[in-house]
PDB file of C-alpha atoms and ligand atoms in Angstrom:
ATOM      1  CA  UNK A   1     -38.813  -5.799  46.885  1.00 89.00           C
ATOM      2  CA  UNK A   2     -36.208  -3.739  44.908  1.00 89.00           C
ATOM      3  CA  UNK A   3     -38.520  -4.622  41.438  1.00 90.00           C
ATOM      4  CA  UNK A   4     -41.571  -3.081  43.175  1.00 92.00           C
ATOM      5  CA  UNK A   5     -39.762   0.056  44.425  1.00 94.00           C
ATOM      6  CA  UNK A   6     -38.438   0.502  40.850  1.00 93.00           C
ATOM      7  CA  UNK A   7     -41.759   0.526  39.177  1.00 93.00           C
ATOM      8  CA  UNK A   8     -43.180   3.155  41.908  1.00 95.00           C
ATOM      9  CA  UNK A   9     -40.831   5.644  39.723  1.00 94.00           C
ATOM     10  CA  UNK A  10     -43.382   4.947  36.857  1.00 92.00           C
ATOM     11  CA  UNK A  11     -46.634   3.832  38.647  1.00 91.00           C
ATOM     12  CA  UNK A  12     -48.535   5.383  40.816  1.00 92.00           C
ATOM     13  CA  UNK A  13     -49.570   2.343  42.518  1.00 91.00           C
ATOM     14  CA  UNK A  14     -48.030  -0.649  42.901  1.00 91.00           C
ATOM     15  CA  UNK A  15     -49.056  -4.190  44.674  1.00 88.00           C
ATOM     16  CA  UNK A  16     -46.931  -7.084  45.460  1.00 88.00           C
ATOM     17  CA  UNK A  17     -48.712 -10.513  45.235  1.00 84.00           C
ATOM     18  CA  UNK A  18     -46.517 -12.972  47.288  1.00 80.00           C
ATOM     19  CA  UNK A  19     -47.077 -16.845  47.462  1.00 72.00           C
ATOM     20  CA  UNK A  20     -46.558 -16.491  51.698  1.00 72.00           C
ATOM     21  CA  UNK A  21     -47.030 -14.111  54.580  1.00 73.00           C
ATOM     22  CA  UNK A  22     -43.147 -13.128  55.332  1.00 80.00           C
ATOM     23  CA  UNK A  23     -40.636 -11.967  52.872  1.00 83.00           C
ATOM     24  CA  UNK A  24     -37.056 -13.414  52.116  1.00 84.00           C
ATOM     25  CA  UNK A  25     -35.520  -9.941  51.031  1.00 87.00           C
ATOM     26  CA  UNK A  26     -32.805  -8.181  53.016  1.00 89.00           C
ATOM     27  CA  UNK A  27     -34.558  -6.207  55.889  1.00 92.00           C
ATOM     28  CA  UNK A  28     -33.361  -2.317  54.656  1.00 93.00           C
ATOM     29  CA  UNK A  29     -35.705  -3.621  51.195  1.00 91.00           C
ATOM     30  CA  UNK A  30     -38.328  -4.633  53.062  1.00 91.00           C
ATOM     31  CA  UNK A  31     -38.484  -1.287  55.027  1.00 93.00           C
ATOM     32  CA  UNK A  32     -37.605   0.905  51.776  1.00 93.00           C
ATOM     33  CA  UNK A  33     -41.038  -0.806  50.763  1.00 93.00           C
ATOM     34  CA  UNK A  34     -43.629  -1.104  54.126  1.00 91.00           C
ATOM     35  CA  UNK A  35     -42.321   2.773  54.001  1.00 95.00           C
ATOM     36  CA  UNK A  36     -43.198   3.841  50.713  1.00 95.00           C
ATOM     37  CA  UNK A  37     -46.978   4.538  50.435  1.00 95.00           C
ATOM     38  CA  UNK A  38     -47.117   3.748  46.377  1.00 95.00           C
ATOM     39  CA  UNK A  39     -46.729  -0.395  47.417  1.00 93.00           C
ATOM     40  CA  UNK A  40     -49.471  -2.096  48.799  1.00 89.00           C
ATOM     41  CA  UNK A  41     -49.609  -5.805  50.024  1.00 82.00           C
ATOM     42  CA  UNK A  42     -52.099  -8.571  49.285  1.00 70.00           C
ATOM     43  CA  UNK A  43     -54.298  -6.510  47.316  1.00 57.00           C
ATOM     44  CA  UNK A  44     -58.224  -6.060  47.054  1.00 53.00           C
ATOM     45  CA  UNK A  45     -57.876  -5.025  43.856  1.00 52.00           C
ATOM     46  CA  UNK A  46     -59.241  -7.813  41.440  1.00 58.00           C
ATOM     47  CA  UNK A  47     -58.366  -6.533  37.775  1.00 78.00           C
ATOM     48  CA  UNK A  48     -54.629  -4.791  37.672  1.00 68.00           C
ATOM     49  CA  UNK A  49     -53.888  -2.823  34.513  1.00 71.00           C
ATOM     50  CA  UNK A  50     -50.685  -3.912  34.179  1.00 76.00           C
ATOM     51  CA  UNK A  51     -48.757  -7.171  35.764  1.00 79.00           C
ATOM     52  CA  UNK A  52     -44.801  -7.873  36.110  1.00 81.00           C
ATOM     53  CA  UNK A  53     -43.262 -11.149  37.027  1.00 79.00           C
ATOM     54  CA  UNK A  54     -40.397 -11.265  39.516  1.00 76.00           C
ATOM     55  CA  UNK A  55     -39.699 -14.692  40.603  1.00 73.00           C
ATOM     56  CA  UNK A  56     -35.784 -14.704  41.631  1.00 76.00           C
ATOM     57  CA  UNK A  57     -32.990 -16.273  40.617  1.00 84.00           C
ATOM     58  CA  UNK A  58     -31.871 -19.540  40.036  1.00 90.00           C
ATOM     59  CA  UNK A  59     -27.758 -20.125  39.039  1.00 95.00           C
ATOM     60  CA  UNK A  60     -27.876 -22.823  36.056  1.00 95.00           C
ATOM     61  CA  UNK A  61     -25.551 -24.821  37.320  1.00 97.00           C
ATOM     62  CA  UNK A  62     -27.313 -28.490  38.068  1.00 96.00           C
ATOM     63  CA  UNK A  63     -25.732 -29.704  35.128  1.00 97.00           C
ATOM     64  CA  UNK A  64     -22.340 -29.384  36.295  1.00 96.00           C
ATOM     65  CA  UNK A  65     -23.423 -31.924  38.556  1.00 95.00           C
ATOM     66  CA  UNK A  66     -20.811 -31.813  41.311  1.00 95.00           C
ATOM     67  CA  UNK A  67     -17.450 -31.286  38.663  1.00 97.00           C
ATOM     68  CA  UNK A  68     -16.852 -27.432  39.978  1.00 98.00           C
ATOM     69  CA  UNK A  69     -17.227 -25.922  43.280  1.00 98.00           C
ATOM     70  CA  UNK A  70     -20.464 -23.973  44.164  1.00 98.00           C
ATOM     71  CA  UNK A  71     -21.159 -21.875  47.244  1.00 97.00           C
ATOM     72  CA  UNK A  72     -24.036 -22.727  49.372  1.00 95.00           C
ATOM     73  CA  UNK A  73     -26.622 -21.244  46.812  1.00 94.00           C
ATOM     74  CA  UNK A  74     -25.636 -22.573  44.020  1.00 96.00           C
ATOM     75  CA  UNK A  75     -22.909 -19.939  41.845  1.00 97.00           C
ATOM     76  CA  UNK A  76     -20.018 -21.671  40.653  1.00 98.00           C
ATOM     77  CA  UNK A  77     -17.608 -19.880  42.869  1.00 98.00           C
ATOM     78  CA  UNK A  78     -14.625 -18.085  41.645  1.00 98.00           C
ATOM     79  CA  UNK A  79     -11.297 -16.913  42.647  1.00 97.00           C
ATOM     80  CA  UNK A  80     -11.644 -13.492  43.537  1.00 95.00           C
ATOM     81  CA  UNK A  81     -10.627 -11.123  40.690  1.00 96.00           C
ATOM     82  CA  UNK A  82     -10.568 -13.541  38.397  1.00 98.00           C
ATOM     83  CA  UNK A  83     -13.064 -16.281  36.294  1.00 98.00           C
ATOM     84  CA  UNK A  84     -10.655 -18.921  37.774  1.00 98.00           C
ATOM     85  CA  UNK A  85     -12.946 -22.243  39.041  1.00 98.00           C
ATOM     86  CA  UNK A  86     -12.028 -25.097  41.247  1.00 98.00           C
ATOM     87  CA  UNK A  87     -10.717 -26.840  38.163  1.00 98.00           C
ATOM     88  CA  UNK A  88      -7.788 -25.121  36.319  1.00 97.00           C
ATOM     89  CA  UNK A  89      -8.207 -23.972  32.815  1.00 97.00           C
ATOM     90  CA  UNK A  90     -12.277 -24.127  33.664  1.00 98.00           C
ATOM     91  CA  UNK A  91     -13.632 -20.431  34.006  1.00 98.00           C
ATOM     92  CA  UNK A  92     -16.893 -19.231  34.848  1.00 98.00           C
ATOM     93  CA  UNK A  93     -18.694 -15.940  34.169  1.00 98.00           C
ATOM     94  CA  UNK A  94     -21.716 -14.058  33.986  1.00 97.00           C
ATOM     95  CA  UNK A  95     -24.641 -14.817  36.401  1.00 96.00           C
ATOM     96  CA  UNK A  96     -23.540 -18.308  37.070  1.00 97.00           C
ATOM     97  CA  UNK A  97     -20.560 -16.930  39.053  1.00 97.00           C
ATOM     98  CA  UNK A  98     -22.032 -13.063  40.052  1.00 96.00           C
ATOM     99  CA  UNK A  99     -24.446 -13.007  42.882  1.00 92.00           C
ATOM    100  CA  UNK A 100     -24.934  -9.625  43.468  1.00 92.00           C
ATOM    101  CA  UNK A 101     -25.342  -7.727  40.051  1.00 93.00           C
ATOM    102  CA  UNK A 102     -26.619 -10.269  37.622  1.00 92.00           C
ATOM    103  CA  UNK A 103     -26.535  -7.537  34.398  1.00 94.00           C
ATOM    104  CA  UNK A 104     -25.837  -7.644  31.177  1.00 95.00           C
ATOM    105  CA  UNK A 105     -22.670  -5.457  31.386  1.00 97.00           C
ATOM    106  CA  UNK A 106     -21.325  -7.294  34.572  1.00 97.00           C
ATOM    107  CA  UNK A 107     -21.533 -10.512  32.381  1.00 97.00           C
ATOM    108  CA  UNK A 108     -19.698  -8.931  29.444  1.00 98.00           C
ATOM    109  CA  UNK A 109     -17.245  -7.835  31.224  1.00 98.00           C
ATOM    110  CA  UNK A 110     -16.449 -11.176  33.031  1.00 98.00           C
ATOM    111  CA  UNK A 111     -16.867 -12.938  29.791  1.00 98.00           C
ATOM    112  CA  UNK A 112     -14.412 -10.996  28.683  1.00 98.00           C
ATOM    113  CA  UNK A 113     -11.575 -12.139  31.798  1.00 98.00           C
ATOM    114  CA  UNK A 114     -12.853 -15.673  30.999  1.00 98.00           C
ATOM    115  CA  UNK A 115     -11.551 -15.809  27.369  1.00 98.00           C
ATOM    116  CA  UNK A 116      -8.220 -13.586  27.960  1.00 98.00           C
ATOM    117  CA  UNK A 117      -7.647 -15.999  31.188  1.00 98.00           C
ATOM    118  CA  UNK A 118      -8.220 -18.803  29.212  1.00 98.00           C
ATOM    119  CA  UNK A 119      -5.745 -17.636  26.252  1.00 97.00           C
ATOM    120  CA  UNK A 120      -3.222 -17.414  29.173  1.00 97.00           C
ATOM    121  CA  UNK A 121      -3.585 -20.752  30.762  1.00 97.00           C
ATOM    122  CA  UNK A 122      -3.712 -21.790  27.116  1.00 96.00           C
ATOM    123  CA  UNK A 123      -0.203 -20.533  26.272  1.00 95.00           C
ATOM    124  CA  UNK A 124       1.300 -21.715  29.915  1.00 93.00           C
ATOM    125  CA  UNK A 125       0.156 -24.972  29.394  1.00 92.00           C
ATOM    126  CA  UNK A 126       1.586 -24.746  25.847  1.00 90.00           C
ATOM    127  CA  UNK A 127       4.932 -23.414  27.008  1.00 80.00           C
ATOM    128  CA  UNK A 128       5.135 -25.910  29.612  1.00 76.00           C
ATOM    129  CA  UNK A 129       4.908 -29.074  27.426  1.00 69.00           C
TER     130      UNK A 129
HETATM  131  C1  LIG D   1     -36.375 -10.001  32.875  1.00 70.18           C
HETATM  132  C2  LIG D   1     -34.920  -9.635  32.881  1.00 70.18           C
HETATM  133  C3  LIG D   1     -34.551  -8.330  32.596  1.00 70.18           C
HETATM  134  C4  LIG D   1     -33.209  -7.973  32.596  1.00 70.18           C
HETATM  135  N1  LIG D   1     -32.871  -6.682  32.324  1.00 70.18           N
HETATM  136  C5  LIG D   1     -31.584  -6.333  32.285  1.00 70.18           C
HETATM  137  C6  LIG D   1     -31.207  -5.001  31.955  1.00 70.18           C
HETATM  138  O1  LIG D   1     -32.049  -4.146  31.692  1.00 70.18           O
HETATM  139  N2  LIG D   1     -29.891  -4.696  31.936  1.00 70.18           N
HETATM  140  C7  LIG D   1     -28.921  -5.609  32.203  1.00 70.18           C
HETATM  141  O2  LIG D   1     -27.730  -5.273  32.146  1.00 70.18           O
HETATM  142  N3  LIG D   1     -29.246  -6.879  32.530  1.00 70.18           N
HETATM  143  C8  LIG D   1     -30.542  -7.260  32.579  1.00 70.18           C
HETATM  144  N4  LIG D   1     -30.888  -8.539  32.900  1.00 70.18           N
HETATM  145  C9  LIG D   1     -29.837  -9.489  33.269  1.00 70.18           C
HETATM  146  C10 LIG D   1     -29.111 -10.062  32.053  1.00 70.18           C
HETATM  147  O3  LIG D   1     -30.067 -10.578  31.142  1.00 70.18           O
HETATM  148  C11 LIG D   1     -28.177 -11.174  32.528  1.00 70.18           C
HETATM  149  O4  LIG D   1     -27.331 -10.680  33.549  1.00 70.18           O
HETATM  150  C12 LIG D   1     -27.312 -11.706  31.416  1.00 70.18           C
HETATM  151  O5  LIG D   1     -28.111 -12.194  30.359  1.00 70.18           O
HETATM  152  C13 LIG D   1     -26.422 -12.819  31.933  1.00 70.18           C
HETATM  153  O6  LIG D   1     -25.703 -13.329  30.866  1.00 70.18           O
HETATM  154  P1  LIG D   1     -25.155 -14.805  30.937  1.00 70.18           P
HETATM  155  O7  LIG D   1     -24.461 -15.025  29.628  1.00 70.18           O
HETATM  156  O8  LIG D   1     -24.374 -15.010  32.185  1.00 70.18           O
HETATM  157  O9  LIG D   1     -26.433 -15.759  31.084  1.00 70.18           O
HETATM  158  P2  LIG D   1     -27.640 -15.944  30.072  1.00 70.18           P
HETATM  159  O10 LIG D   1     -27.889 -14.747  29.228  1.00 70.18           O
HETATM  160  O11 LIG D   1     -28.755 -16.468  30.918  1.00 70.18           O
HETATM  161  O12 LIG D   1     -27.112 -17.073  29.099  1.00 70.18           O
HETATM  162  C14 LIG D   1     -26.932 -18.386  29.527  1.00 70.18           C
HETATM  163  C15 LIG D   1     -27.204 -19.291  28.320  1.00 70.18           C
HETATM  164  O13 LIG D   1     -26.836 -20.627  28.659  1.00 70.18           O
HETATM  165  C16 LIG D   1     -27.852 -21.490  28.207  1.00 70.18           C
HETATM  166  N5  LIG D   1     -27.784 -22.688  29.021  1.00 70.18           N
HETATM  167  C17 LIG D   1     -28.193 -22.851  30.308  1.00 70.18           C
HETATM  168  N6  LIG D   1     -27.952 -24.123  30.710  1.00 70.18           N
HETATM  169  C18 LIG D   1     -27.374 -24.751  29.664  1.00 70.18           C
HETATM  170  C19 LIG D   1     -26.887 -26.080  29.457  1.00 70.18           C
HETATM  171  N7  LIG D   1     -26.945 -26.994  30.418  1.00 70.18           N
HETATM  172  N8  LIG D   1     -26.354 -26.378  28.265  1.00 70.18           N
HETATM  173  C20 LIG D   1     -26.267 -25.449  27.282  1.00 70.18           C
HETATM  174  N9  LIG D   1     -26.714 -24.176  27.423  1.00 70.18           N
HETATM  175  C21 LIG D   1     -27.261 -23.833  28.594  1.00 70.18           C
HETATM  176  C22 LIG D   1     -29.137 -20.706  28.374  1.00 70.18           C
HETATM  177  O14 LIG D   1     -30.144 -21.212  27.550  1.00 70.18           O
HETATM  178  C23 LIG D   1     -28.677 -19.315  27.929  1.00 70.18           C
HETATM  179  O15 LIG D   1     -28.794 -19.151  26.548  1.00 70.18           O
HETATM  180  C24 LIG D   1     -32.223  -8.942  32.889  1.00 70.18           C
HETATM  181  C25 LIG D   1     -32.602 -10.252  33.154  1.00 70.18           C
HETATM  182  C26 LIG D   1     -33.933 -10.605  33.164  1.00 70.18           C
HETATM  183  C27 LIG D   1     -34.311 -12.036  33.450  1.00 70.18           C
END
């Protein structure tokens, strides 16, 4: 849904091939595109001039196989504000952890927590021994 109302900034037409009859998308994106008359459903149309792939997301996380704590789809979930994991001095960041923005920048920017919280819990488990 949100890819397909993207490209109508550039297209002038734009058709959604979907593997089923009902959509899984949050109901304001499926009106923002039954209302906007560039998207068209199911098409007739039999040779596109152009074709992009959008085929969700999937968190890598199988092969953590059970050692951290994952919400019901799959992230590795976090303690809020921070990279912190279910296991201390494990940290997770980027799109295994972020469900809702999944960029480049948002993963930076975690990565970047990640290391400086592990360089603390580094140094407290240093101090502590
Ligand atoms: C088509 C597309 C377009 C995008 N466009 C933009 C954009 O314009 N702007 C933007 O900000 N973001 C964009 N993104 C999102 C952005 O690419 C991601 O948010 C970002 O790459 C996430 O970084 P990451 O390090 O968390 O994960 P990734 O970049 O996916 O890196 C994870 C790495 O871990 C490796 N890996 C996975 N499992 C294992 C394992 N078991 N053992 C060892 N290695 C493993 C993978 O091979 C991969 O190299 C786009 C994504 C896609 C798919």
């Amino acid at each position: 849904m949100e890819e397909s109302t993207f490209l109508t900034k550039y297209s002038s037409k734009v058709y959604i091939i979907h593997w089923r009859d009902s959509f899984r998308a949050s109901k304001i994106m499926q009106s923002r595109v039954i209302s906007n008359p560039k998207i068209e459903r199911f098409p007739t149309c039999k040779s596109p001039p152009g074709l992009f792939f959008a085929i969700g997301h999937e968190p890598a996380t199988k092969f953590l196989d059970g050692q951290l704590q994952l919400d019901s789809d799959d992230y590795v979930l976090t303690h809020p504000g921070t990279t912190k994991t279910s296991v201390p001095g494990v940290f997770a960041a980027g799109d295994v952890q972020d469900k809702k923005y999944r960029q480049a920048v948002t993963a930076v920017g975690t990565g970047c927590m990640a290391a400086l919280e592990a360089e603390h819990y580094l140094q407290e488990i240093g101090s502590s021994n």
